[in-house]
Coordinates of C-alpha atoms in Angstrom, one line a residue:
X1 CA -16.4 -12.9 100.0
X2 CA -16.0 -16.1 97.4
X3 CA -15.5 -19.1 98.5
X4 CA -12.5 -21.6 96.8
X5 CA -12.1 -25.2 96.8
X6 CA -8.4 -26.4 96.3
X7 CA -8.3 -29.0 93.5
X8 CA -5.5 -31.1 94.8
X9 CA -7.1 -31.1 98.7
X10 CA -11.1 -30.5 98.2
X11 CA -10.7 -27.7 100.9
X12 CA -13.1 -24.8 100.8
X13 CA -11.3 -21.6 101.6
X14 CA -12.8 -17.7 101.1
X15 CA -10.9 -15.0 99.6
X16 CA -12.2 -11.1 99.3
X17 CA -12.6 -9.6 96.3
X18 CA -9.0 -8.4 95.4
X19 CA -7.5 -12.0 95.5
X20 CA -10.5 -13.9 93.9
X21 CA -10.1 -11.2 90.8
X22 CA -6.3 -12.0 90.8
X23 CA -6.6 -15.6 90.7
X24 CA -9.3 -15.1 88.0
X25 CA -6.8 -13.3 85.8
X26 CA -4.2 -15.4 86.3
X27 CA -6.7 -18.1 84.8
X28 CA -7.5 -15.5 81.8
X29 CA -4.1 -14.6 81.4
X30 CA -3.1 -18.6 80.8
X31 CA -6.5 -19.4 78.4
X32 CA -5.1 -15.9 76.6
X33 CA -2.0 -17.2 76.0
X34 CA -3.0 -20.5 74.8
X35 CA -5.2 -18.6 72.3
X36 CA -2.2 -15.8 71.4
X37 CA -0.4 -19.1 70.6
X38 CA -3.2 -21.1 68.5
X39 CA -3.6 -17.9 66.6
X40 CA -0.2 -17.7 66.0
X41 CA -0.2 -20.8 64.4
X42 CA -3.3 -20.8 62.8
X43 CA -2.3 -17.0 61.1
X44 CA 1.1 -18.6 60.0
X45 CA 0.0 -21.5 58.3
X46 CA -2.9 -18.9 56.2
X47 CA 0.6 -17.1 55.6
X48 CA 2.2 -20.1 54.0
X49 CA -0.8 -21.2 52.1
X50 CA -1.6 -18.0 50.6
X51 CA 2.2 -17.6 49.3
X52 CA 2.4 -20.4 48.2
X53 CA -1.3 -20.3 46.4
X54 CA -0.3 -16.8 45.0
X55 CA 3.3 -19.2 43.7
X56 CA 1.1 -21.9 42.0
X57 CA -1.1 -20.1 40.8
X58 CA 1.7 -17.2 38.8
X59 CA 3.2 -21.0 37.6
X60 CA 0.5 -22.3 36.0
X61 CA -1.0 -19.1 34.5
X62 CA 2.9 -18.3 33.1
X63 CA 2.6 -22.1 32.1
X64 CA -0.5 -21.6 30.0
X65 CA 0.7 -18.5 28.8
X66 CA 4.1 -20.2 27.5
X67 CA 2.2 -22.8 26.1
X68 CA 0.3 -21.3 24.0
X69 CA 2.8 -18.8 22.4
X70 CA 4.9 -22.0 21.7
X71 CA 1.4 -23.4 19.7
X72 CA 1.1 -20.0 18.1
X73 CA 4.9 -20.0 17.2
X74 CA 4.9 -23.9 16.2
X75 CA 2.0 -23.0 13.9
X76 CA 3.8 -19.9 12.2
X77 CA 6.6 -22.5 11.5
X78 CA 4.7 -24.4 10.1
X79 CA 3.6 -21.5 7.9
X80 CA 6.7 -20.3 7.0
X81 CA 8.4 -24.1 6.3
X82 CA 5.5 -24.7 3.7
X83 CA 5.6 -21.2 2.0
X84 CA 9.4 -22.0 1.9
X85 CA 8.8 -25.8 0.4
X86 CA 6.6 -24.6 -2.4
X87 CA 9.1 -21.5 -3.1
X88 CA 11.9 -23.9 -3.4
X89 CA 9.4 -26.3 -5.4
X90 CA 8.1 -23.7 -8.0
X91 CA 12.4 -22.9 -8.1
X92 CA 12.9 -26.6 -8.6
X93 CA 10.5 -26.4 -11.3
X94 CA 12.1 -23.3 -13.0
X95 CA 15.1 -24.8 -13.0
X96 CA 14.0 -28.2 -14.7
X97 CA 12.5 -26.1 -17.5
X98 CA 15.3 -23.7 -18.0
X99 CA 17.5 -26.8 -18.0
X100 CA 15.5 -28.6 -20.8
X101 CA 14.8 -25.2 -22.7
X102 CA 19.0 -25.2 -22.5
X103 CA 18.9 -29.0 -23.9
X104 CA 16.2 -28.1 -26.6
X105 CA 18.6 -24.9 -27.3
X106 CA 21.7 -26.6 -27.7
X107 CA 20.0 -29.3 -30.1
X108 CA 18.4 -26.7 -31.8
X109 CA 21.6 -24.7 -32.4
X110 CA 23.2 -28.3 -33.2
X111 CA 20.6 -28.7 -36.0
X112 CA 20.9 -25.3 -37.6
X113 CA 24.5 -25.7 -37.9
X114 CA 24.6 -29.0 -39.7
X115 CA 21.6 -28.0 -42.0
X116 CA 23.7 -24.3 -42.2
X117 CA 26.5 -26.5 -43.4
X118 CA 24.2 -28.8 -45.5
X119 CA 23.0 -25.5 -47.5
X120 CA 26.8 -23.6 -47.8
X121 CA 27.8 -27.0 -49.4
X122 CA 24.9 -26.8 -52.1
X123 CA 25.4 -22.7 -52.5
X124 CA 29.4 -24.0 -52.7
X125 CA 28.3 -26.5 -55.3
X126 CA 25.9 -24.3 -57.2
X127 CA 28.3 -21.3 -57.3
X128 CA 30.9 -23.5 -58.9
X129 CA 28.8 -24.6 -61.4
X130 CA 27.4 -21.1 -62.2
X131 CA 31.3 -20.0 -62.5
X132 CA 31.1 -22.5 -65.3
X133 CA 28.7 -21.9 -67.0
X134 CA 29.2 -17.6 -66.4
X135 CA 32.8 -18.8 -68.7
X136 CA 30.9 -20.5 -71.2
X137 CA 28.0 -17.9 -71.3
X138 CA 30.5 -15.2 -71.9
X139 CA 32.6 -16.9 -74.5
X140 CA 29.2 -17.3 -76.8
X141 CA 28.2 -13.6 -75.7
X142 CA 31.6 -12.6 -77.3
X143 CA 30.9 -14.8 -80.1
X144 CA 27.6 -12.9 -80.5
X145 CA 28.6 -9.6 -80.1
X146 CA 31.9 -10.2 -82.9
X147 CA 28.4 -11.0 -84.6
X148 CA 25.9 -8.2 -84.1
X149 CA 29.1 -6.3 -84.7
X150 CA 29.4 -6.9 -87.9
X151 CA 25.7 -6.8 -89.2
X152 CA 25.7 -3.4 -87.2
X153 CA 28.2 -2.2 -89.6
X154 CA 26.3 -3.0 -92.8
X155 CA 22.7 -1.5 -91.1
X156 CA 24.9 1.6 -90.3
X157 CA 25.9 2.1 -93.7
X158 CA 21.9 1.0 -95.2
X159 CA 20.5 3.5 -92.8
X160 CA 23.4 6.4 -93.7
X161 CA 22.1 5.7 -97.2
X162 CA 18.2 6.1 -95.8
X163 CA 19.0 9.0 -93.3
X164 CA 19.4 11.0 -96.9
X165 CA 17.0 10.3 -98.5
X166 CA 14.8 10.6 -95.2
X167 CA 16.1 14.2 -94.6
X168 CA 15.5 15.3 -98.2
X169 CA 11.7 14.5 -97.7
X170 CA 11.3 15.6 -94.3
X171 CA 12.7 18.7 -95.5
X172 CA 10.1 18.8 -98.5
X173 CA 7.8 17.9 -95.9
X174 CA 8.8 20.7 -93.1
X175 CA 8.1 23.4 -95.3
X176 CA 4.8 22.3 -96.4
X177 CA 3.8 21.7 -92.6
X178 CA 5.2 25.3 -92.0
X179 CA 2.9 27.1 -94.4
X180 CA 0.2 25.1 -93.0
X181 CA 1.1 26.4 -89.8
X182 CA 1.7 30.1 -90.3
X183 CA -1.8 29.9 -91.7
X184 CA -3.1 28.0 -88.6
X185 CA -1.4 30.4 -86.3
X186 CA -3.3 33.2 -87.9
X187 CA -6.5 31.2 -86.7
X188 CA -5.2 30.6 -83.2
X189 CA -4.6 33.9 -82.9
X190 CA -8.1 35.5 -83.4
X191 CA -9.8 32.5 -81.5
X192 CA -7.4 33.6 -78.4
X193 CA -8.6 37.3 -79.0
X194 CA -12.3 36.4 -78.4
X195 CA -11.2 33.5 -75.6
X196 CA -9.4 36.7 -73.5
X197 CA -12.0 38.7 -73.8
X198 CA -14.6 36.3 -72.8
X199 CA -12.5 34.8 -70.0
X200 CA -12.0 39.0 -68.6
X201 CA -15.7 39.3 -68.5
X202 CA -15.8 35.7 -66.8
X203 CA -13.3 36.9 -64.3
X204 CA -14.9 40.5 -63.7
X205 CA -17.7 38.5 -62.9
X206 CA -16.2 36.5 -61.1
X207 CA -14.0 39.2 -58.7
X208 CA -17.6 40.6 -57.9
X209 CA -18.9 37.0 -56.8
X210 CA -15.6 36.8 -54.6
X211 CA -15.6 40.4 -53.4
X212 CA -19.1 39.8 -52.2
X213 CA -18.1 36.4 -50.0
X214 CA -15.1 38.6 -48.9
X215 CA -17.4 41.3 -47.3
X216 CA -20.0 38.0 -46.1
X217 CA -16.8 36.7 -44.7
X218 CA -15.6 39.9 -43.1
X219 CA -18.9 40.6 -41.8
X220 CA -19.4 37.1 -40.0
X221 CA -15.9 37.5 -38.3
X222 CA -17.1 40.7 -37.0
X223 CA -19.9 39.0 -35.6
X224 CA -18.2 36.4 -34.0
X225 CA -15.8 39.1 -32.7
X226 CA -18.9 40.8 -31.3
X227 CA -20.0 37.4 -29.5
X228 CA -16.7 36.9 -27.5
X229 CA -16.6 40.6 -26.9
X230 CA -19.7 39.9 -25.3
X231 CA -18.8 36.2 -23.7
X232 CA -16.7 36.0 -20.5
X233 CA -13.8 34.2 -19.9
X234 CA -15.5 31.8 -18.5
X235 CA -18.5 31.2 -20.8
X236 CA -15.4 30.8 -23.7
X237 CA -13.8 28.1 -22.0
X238 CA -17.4 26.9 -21.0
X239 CA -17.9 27.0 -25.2
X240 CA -15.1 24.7 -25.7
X241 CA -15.6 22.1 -22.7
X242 CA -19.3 21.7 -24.6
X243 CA -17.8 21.5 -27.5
X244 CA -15.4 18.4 -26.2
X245 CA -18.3 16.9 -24.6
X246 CA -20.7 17.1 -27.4
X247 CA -17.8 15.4 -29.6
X248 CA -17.3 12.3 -26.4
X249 CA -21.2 12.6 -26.5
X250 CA -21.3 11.7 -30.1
X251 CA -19.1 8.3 -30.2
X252 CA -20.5 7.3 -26.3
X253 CA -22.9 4.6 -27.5
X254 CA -20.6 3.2 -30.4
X255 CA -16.9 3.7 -29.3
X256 CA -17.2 4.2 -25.0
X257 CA -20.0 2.3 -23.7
X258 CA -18.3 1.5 -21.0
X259 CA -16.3 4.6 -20.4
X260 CA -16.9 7.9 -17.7
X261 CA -16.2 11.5 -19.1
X262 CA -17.6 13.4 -16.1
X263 CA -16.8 16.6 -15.0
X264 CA -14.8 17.0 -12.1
X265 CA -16.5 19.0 -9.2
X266 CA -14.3 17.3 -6.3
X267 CA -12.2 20.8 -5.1
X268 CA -11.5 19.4 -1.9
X269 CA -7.6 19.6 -2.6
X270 CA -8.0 22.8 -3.2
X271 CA -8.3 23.0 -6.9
X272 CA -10.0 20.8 -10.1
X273 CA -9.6 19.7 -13.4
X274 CA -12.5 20.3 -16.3
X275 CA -13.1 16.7 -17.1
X276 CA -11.6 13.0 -16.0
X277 CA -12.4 9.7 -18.4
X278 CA -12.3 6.4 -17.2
X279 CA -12.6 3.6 -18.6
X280 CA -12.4 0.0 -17.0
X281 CA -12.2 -3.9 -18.3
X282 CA -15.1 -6.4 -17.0
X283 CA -13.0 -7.2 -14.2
X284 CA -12.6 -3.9 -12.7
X285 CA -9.2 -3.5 -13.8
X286 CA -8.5 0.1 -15.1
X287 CA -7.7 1.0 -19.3
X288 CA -6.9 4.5 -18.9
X289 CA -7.6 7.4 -17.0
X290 CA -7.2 10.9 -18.3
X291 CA -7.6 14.4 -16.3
X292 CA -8.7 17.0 -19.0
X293 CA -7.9 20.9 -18.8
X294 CA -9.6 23.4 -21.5
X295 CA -8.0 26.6 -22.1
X296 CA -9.7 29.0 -24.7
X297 CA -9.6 33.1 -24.4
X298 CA -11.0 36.3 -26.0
X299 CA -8.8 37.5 -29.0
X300 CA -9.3 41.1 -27.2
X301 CA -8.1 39.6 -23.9
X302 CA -5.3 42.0 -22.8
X303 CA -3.0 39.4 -20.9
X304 CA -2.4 36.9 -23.0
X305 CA -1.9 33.3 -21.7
X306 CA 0.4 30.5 -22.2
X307 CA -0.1 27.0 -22.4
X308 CA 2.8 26.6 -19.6
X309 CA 0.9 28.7 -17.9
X310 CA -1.6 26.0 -16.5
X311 CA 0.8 22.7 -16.3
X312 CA 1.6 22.8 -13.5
X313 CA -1.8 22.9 -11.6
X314 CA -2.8 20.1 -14.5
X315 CA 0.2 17.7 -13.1
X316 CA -1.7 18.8 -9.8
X317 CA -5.0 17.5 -10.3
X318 CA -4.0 14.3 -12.1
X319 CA -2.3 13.3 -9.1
X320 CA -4.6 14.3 -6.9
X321 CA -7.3 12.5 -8.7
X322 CA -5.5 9.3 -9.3
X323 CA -5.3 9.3 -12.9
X324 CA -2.7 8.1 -15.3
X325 CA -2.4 11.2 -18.1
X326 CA -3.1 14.3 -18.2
X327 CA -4.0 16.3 -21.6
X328 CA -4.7 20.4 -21.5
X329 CA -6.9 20.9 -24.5
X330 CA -6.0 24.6 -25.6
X331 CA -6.6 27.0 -28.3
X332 CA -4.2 29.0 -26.8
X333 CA -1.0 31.0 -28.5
X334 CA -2.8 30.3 -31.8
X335 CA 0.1 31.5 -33.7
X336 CA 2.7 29.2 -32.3
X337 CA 4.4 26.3 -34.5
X338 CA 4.9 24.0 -32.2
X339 CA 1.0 23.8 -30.9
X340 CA -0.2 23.8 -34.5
X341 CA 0.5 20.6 -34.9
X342 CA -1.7 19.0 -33.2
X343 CA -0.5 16.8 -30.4
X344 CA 2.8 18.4 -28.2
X345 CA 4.4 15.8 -25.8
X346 CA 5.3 18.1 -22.8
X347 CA 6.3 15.0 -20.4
X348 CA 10.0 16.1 -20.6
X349 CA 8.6 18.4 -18.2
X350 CA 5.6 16.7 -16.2
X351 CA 5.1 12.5 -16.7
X352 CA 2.6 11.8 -19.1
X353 CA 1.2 15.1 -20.5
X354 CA 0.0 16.4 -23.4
X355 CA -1.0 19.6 -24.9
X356 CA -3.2 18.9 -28.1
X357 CA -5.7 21.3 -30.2
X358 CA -9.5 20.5 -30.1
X359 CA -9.7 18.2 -33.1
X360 CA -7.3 16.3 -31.9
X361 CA -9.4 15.7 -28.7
X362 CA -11.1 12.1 -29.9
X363 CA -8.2 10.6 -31.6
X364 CA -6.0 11.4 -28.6
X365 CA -8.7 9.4 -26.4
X366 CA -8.3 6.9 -28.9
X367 CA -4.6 6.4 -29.0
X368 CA -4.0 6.1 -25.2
X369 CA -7.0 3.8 -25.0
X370 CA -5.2 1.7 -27.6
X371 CA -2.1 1.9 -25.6
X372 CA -4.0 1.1 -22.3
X373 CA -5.3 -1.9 -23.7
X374 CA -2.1 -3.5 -25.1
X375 CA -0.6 -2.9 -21.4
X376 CA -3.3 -4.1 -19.6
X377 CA -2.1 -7.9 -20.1
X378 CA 1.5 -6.5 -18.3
X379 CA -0.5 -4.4 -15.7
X380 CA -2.8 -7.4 -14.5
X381 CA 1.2 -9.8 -14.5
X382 CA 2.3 -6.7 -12.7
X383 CA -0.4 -6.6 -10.4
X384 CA -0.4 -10.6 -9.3
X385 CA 3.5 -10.0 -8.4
X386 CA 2.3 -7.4 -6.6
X387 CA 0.0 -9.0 -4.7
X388 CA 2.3 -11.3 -3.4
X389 CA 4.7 -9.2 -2.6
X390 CA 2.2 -7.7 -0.7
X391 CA 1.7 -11.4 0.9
X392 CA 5.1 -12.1 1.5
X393 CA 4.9 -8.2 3.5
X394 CA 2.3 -9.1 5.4
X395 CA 3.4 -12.5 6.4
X396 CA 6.5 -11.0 7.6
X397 CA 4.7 -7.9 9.5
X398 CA 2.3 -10.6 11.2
X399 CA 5.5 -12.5 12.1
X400 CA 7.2 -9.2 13.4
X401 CA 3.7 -8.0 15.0
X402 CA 3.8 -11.4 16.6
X403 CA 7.0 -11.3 18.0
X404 CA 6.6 -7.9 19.2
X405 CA 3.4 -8.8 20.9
X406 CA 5.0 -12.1 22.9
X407 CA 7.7 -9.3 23.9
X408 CA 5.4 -7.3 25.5
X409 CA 3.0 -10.0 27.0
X410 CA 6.3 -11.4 28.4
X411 CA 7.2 -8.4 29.5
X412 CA 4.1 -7.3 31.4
X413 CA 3.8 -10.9 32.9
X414 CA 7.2 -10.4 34.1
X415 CA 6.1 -6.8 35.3
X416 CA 3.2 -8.5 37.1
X417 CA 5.0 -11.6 38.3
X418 CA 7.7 -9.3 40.1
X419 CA 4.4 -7.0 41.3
X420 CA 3.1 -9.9 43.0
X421 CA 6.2 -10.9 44.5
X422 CA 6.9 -7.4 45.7
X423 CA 3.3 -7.5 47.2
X424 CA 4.4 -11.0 48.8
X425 CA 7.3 -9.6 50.1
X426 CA 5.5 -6.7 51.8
X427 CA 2.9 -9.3 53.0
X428 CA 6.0 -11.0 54.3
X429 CA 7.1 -7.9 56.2
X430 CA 3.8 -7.6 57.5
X431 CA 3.4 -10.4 58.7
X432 CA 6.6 -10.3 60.3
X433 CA 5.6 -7.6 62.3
X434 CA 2.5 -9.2 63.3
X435 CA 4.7 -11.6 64.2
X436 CA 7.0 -9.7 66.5
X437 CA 4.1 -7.7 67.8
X438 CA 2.7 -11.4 68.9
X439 CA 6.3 -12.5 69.9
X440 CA 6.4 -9.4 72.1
X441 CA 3.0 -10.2 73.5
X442 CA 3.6 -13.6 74.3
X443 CA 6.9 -12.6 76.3
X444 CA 4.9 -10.1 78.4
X445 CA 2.4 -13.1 78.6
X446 CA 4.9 -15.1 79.8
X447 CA 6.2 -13.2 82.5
X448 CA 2.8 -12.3 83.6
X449 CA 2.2 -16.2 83.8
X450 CA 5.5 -16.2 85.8
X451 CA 4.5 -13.6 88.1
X452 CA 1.0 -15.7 88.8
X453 CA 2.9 -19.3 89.0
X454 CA 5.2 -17.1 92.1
X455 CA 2.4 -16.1 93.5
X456 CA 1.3 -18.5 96.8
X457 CA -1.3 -17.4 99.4
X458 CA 1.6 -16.5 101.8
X459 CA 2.7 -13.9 99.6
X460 CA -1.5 -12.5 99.0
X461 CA -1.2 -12.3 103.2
X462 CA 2.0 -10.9 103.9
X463 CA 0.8 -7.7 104.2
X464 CA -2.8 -8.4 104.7
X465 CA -3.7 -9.5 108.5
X466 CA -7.1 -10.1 108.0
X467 CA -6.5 -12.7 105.2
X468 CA -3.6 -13.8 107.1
X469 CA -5.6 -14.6 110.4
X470 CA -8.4 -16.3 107.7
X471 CA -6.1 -18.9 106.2
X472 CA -4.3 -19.7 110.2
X473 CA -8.2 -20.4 110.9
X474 CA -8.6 -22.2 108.0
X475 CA -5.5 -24.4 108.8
X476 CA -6.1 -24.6 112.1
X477 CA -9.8 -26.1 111.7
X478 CA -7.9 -28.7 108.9
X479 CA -6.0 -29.6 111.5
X480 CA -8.3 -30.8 114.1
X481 CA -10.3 -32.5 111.7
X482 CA -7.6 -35.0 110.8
X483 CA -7.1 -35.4 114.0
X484 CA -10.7 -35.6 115.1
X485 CA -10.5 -37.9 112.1
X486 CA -7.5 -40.0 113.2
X487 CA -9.3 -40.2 116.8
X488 CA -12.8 -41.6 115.1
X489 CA -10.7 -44.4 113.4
X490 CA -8.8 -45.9 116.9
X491 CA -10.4 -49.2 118.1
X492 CA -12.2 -49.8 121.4

């Protein structure tokens, strides 16, 4: 049994087990409610705070984020509004000089057509007065020849007079001069007997001096014959790249100091030249490059090549390799015209080739490094416009890689903005629930409260006699002590 003391009356009443447990829980089941609530509250609020934490914070990050692509973009404004002021400054400044260049023009034309005038008034004047004096010259030459005319008349007749006399002695003297001759002929003609038949002898000797070089001559080409016939194909074409290198070699120190002639052992492409010469200025910038083929065969060789045999691979290499011309240094088709003379442009059929015979190897270096030098002036102008073309590409790639990169930060910040709201929302929904779980709760709550508000003592003993014979005692007894109580307080 527990004993209970009623708050309102101080009365101490005992209840068995059952009914002190269900007045317990109806205690519980208010201090649980009261909690359920708090909690409620308390989860709600979190709820608000958190969204509108998660709010604040996606502002100010978008915020910072907005405000510094605005810097970045005020800054490439910037950029672009002074390359723009100095292009339209150095256009201003063209502009100016072409307009005085046009003033200086126009005066200078001015000029040369008054002093133009100036000097076809003076040619005017001296031609009239050479018309003048032309009249006057040709009326004396007239004068003169009437003149000459007639003492050319009387020397005509004085010299017909001496022709005579002239031809009688010359022929007196013709016929002296022809004896003398006849005899002298007789002379001639036995000196030229013994001058033949010295100069036979001479010659005989001579025919057996040249018949001997002959068979020296044929013997040394049958020699030579016999070395190729016992070279390769490759050790002949090697005996002609050392004979190009040995002529480079010999003009290295005076002529190319700062030149490369190397041979070319890159294959990597799948095929290689013979040689490649460079040669450079002090400021790195290139002269000429050249990618070298030699081409040289057996005269024996059954399959004869051609020189167009190899131009394309040439065009090949030099491409590959970077360089400028390309030159195939043959003794090939040794019989043809047109390689005979020395230096054949082929670039009607590949850019800037040439086919050329070994002596013509140096000279050939020479003339294109002539030719690089003269366009190296243009190359380096060509190169600075270039380069800022190459600027102006860049700056505009930057500008493009720029706004391609905002785009797709703004993008994924919008991706992860709406993420985060999406996750809000389902936190939302979640919370919801929580919230009708808990709204649920609290409604069985409060009609468990309502059930232990209806619940009086008369109802706990309606059923139960013992506990309803209990609380009759128990009222009984308060009875007679108020009125024990009332009794104690009459007066005597």
């Amino acid at each position: 049994m527990n004993e209970i003391r009623c708050p309102h009356c101080g009365q101490v009443f005992t209840v068995d087990e059952s009914g002190y447990a269900a007045i317990v829980q109806q205690v519980r089941n208010h201090e649980f409610d009261e909690a359920i609530r708090e909690r409620e509250q308390a989860m709600q609020r979190e709820k608000d705070q958190a969204v509108q934490l998660a709010q604040e914070k996606l502002a100010a990050q978008n915020q910072r984020e907005l405000g510094q692509k605005d810097a970045e973009i005020s800054k490439l404004n910037l950029q672009v509004q002074e390359a723009l002021s100095q292009k339209d400054s150095e256009i201003e400044s063209l502009k100016s000089q072409i307009q005085a260049f046009g003033n200086e023009k126009t005066l200078a034309v001015q000029e040369t057509a008054a002093k133009l005038e100036k000097e076809r008034d003076a040619l005017q004047a001296a031609l009239d007065a050479f018309e003048t004096q032309k009249q006057l010259a040709v009326q004396e030459a007239l004068a003169g020849v009437e003149k000459e005319r007639d003492a050319l008349q009387a020397q005509v007749a004085a010299f017909e007079t001496q022709k005579q006399l002239a031809v009688q002695e010359a022929v007196s003297k013709a016929e002296r001069e022809r004896d003398a001759l006849a005899n002298e002929v007789k002379l001639k003609e036995s000196e030229k007997a013994q001058i033949e038949a010295s100069y036979k002898e001479k010659m005989h000797s001579e025919l057996q001096s040249k018949q001997e070089i002959i068979r020296f001559k044929d013997q040394e080409i049958e020699r030579l014959r016999d070395m190729k016939a016992k070279l390769s194909t490759k050790m002949v074409g090697e005996t002609l790249e050392q004979h190009c290198e040995t002529e480079f070699n010999k003009l290295r120190a005076t002529a190319f100091r700062a030149a490369q002639f190397e041979k070319d052992n890159d294959a990597s492409s799948g095929s290689k030249g013979d040689y490649i010469f460079r040669e450079c200025d002090e400021n790195g910038n290139e002269i000429v490059s050249i990618m070298f083929e030699m081409k040289n065969e057996n005269d024996e060789t059954v399959t004869k090549h051609k020189n167009e045999d190899f131009l394309k691979k040439l065009d090949k290499d030099r491409t590959t390799k970077g360089c400028e011309y390309a030159i195939l240094v043959s003794l090939l088709e040794p019989e043809s015209e047109l390689y005979n003379t020395g230096i054949v442009d082929v670039s009607y059929r590949y850019p800037k080739m040439y086919v050329i015979r070994p002596q013509f190897f140096i000279p050939m270096i020479t003339l294109l490094r002539d030719a690089g030098m003269n366009s190296l002036e243009y190359k380096a102008q060509l190169q600075t416009l270039r380069s800022q073309n190459i600027d102006i590409t860049n700056f505009e790639e930057q500008m493009n890689d720029f706004k391609t990169g905002f785009a797709r930060n703004y993008e994924l910040a919008s991706r992860k903005f709406q993420t985060a709201i999406d996750e809000i929302d389902k936190t939302i929904d979640h919370l919801q629930k929580t919230k009708d779980a808990l709204l649920s709760s609290d409604r069985n709550l409060r009609l468990a409260n309502d059930k232990a508000e209806n619940l009086t003592i008369k109802k706990l003993t309606r059923n139960n006699p013992t506990m309803k014979a209990k609380f009759e005692e128990l009222e009984q007894g308060r009875r007679l002590g108020e009125a024990s109580s009332e009794g104690s307080e009459t007066p005597n």
